[in-house]
Tab-separated table of C-alpha atoms in Angstrom:
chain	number	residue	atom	x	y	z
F	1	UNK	CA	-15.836	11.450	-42.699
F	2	UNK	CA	-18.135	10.138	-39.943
F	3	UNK	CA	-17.506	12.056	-36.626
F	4	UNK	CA	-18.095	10.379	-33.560
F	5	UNK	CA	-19.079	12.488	-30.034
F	6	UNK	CA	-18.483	10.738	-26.500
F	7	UNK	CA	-20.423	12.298	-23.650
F	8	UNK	CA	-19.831	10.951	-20.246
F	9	UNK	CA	-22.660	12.032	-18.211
F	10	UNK	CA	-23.719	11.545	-14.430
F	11	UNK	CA	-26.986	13.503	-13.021
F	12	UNK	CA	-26.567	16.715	-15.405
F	13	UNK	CA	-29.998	16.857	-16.624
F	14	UNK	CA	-30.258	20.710	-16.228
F	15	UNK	CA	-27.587	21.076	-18.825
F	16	UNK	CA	-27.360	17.611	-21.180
F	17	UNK	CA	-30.223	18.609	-23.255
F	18	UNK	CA	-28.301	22.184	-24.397
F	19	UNK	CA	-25.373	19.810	-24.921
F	20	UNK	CA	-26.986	17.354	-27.029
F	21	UNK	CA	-29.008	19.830	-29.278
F	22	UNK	CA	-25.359	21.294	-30.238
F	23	UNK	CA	-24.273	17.979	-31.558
F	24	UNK	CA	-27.447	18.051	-33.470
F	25	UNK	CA	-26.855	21.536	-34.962
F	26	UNK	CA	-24.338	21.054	-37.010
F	27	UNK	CA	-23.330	21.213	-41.058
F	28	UNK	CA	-22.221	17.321	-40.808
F	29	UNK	CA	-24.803	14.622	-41.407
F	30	UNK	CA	-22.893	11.775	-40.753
F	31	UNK	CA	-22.524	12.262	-36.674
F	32	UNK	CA	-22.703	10.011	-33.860
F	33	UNK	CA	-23.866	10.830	-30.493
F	34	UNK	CA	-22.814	8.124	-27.955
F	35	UNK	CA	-23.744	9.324	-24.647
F	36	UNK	CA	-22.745	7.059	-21.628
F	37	UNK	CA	-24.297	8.226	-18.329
F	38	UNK	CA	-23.553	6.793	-14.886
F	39	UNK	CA	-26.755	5.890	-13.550
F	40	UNK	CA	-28.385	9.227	-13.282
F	41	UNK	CA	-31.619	9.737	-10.495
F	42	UNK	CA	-32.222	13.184	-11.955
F	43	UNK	CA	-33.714	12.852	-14.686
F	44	UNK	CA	-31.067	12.735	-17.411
F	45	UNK	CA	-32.477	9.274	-18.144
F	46	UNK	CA	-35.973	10.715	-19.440
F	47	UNK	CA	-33.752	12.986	-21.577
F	48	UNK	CA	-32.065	11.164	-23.292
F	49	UNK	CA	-35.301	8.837	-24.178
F	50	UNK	CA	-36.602	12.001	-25.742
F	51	UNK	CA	-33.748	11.562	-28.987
F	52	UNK	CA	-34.447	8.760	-30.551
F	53	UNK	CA	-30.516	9.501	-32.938
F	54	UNK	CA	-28.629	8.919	-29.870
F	55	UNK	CA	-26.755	6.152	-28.402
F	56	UNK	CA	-26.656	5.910	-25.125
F	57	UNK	CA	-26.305	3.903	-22.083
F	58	UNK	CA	-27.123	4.272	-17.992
F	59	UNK	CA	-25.586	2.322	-15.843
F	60	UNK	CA	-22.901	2.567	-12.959
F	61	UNK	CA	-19.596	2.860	-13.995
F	62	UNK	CA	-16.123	3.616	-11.901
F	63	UNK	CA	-16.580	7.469	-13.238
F	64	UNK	CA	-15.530	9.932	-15.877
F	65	UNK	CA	-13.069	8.764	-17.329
F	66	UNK	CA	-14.620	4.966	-17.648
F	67	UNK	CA	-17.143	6.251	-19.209
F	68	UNK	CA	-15.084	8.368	-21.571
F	69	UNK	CA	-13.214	5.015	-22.576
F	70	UNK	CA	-16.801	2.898	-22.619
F	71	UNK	CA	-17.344	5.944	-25.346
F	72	UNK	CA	-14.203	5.419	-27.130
F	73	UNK	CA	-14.832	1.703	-27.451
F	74	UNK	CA	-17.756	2.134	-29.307
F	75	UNK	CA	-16.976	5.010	-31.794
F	76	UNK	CA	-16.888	4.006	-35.437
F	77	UNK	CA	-15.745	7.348	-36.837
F	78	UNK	CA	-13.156	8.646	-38.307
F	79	UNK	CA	-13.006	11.786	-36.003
F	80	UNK	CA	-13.631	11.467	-32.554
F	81	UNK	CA	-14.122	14.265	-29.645
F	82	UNK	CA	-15.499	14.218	-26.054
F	83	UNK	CA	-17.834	16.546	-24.806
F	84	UNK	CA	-18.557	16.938	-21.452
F	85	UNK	CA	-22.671	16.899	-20.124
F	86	UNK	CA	-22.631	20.683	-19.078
F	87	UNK	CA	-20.396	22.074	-21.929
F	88	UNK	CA	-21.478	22.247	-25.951
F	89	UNK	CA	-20.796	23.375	-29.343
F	90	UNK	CA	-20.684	25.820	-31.587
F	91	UNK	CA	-23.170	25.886	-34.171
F	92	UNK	CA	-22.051	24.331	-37.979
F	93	UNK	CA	-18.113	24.103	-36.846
F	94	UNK	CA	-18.212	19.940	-37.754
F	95	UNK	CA	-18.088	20.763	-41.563
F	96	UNK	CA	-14.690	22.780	-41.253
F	97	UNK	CA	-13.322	20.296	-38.933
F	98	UNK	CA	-13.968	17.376	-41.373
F	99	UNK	CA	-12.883	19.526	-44.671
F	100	UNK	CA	-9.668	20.586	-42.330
F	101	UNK	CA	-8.996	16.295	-41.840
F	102	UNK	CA	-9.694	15.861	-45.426
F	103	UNK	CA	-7.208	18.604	-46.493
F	104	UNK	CA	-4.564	17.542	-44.429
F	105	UNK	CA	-4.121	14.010	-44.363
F	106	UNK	CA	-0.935	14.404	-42.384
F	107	UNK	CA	-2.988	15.722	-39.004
F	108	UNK	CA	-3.896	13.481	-36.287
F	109	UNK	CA	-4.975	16.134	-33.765
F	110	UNK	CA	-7.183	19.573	-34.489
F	111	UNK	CA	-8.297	21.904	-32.008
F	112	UNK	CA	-9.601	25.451	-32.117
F	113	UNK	CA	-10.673	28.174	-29.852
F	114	UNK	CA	-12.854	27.726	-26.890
F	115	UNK	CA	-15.438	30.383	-25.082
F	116	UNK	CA	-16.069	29.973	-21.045
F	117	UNK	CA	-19.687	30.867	-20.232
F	118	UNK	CA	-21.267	31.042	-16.731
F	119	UNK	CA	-24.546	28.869	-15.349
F	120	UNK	CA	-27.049	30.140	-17.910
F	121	UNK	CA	-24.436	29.889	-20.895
F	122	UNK	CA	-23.799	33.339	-20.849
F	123	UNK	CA	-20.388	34.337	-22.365
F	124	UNK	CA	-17.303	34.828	-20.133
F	125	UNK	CA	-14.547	35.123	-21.730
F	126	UNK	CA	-12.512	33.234	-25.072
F	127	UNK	CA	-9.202	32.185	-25.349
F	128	UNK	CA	-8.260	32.315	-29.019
F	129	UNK	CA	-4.799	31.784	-31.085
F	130	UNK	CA	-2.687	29.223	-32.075
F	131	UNK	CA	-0.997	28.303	-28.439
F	132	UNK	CA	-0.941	24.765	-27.983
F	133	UNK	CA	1.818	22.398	-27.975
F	134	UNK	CA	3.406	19.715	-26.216
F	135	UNK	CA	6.016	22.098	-25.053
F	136	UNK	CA	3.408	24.418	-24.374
F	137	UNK	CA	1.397	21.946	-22.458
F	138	UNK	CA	4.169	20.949	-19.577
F	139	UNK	CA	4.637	24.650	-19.407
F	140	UNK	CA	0.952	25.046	-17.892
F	141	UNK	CA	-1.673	22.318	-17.940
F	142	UNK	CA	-4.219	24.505	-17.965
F	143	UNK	CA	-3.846	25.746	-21.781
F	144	UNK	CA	-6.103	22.799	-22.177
F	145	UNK	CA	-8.975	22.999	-24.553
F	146	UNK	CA	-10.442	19.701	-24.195
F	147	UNK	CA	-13.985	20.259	-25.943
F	148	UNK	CA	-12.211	22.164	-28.941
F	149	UNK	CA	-10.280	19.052	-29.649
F	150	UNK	CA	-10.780	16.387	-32.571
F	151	UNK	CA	-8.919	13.396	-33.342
F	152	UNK	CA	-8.514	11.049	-36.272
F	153	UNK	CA	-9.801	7.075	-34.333
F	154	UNK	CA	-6.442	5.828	-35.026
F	155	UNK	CA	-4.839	7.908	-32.069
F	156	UNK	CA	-7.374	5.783	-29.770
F	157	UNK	CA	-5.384	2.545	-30.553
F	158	UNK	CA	-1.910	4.400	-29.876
F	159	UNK	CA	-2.857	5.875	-26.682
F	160	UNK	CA	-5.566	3.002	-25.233
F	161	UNK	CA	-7.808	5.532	-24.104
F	162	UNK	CA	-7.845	7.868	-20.811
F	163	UNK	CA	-6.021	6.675	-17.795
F	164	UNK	CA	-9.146	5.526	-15.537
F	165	UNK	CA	-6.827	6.310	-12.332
F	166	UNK	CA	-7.191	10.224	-12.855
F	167	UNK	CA	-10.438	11.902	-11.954
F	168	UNK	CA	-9.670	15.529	-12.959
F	169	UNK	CA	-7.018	15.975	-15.503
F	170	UNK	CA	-7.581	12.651	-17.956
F	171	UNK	CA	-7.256	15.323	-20.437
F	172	UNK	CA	-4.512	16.856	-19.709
F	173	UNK	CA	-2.582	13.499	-19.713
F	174	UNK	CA	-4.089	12.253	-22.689
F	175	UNK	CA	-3.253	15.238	-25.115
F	176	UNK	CA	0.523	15.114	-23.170
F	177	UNK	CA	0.630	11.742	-24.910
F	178	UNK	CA	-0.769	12.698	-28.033
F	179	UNK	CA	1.953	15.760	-28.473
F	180	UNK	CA	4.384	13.554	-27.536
F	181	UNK	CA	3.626	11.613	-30.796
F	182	UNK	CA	2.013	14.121	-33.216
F	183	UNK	CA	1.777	17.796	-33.999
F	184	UNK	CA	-1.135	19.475	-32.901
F	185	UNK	CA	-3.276	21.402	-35.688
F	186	UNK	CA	-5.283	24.678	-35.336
F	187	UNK	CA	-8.494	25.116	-36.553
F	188	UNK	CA	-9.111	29.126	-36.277
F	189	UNK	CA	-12.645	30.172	-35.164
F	190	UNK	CA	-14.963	29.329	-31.817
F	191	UNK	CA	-15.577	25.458	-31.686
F	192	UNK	CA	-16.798	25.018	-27.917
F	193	UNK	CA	-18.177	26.142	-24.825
F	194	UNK	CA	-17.368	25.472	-21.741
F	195	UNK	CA	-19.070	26.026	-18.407
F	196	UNK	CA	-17.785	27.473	-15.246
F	197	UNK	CA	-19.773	27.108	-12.041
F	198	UNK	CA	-18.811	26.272	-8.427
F	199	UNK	CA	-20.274	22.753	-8.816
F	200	UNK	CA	-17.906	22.334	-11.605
F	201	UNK	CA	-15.681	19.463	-10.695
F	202	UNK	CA	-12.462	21.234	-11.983
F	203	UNK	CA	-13.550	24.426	-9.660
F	204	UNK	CA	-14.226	22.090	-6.418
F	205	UNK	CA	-11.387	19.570	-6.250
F	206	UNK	CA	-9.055	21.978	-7.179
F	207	UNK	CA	-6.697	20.640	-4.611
F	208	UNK	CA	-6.610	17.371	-5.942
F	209	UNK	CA	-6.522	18.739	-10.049
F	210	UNK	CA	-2.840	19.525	-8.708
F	211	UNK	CA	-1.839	16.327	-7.127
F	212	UNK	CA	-2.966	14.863	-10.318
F	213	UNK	CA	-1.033	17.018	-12.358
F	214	UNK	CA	2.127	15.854	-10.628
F	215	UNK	CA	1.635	12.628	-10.770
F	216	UNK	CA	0.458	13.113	-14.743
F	217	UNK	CA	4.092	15.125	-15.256
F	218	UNK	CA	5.378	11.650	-13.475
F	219	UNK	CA	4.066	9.124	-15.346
F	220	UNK	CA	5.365	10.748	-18.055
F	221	UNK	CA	8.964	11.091	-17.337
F	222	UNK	CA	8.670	14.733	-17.426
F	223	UNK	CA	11.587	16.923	-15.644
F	224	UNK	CA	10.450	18.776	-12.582
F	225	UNK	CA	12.021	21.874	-13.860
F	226	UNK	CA	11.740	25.122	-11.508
F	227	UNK	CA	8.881	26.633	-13.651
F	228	UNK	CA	7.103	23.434	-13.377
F	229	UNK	CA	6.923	23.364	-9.990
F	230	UNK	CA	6.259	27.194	-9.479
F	231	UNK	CA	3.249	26.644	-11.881
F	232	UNK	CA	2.338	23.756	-9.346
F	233	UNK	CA	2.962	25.107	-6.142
F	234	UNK	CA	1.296	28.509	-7.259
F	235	UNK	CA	-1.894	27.203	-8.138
F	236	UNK	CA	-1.860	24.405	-4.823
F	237	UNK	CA	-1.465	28.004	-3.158
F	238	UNK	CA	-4.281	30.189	-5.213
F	239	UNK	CA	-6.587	27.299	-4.529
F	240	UNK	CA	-5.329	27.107	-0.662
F	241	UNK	CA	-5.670	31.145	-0.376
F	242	UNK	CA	-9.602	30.746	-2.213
F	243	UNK	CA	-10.525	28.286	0.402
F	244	UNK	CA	-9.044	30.127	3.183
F	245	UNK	CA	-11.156	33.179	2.354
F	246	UNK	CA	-14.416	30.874	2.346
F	247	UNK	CA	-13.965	29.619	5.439
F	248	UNK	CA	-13.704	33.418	7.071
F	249	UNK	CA	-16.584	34.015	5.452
F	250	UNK	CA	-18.323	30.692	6.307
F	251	UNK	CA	-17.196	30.432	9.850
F	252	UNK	CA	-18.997	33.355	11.545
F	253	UNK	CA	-21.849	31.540	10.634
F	254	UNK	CA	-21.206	28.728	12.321
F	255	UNK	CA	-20.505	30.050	15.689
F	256	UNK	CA	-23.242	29.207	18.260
F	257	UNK	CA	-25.464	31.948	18.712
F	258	UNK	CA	-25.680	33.551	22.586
């Protein structure tokens, strides 16, 4: 089965190369790389020159998630996945993943576990086990495991994509869709890695990650139950609490000096 990788990239030249070299370790020969970067000034460009297996793209787009979907509409595998330009792989996990597909014709949707690393790619933490549903999902959007997920191409043309409106939580939304309609699979074993650093656009806007939720849980027809919206209104608060203790460190700084 030919596997098909979507990276949506926009100036992440210190970290593409890492990603792209994981796509390129892998048991799987039949793999392709389509990498569609947003007009990068940083020298991503000159990267991605260097790989002469790639796909790729650079030029401005309305962000993330249109480039995700300019991805998806060029993917001719069977199995697709989107991997983000600072996260990557584990080594030789795309032969399991295919044999998994190939054993179980009946599976639309695989994931597996996922390790959080810092910066340098230094291990964090992993979250492990067999966890995710679409029940599980309302329950707490941030389950999500978005690089550790693979999906038969089919699911593209049932779901049209990402919604190009959200900015933070596309993936979120488009695995709430893709429970809704199929049972998701576990693959056991690390598949991805996934970087946490304060540039990280999850870790900045995390304000507006939880307006997006709502309006995700919305669009769906999801009931505000009371746990939803303590999950919502907790983390609005955590991230509301995390800036407030910035800005007393921060604002002594600030103060004109006598």
């Amino acid at each position: 089965m030919k596997i098909s990788i979507i990276t949506p990239s926009f100036n992440q030249a210190q970290f593409i190369e890492r990603t792209i070299q994981s796509v390129m370790r892998q048991d799987h020969s039949d793999v392709e790389h389509i990498v569609i970067d947003g007009g990068s000034h940083d020298g991503t460009v000159e990267i991605l020159r260097k790989y002469q297996h790639l796909q790729w793209v650079s030029e401005r787009d309305t962000g993330q998630s249109n480039a995700i979907n300019k991805g998806f509409a060029r993917a001719t595998g069977n199995i697709v996945a989107w991997l983000n330009s600072d996260d990557f792989y584990e080594e030789n996990v795309f032969g399991s993943v295919e044999r998994y597909f190939l054993a179980h014709p009946e599976c639309m949707v695989l994931y597996g576990d996922i390790t959080f690393v810092d910066r340098a790619g230094s291990p964090l933490y992993t979250i492990e086990g067999n966890t995710i549903s679409f029940d599980a999902l309302i329950s707490c959007p941030d389950i999500v495991r978005q690089p550790s997920f693979f999906w038969r191409r089919e699911l593209l043309s049932e779901l049209g994509g990402v919604d190009e409106s959200l900015r933070l939580v596309m993936d979120f939304d488009f695995l709430l869709r893709a429970g809704r309609r199929h049972r998701f699979h576990y693959l056991k074993g690390n598949l991805s890695y996934y970087r946490l650093y304060v540039e990280n656009k999850s870790l900045s806007l995390a304000r507006q990650q939880v307006a997006e939720m709502y309006r995700v849980y919305r669009k769906n027809s999801v009931p505000m139950r009371p746990s939803i919206l303590k999950f919502l209104l907790g983390k609005y608060a955590r991230t509301y609490n995390a800036v407030a203790r910035m800005e007393r460190i921060v604002r002594p700084s600030l103060r004109p000096q006598r």
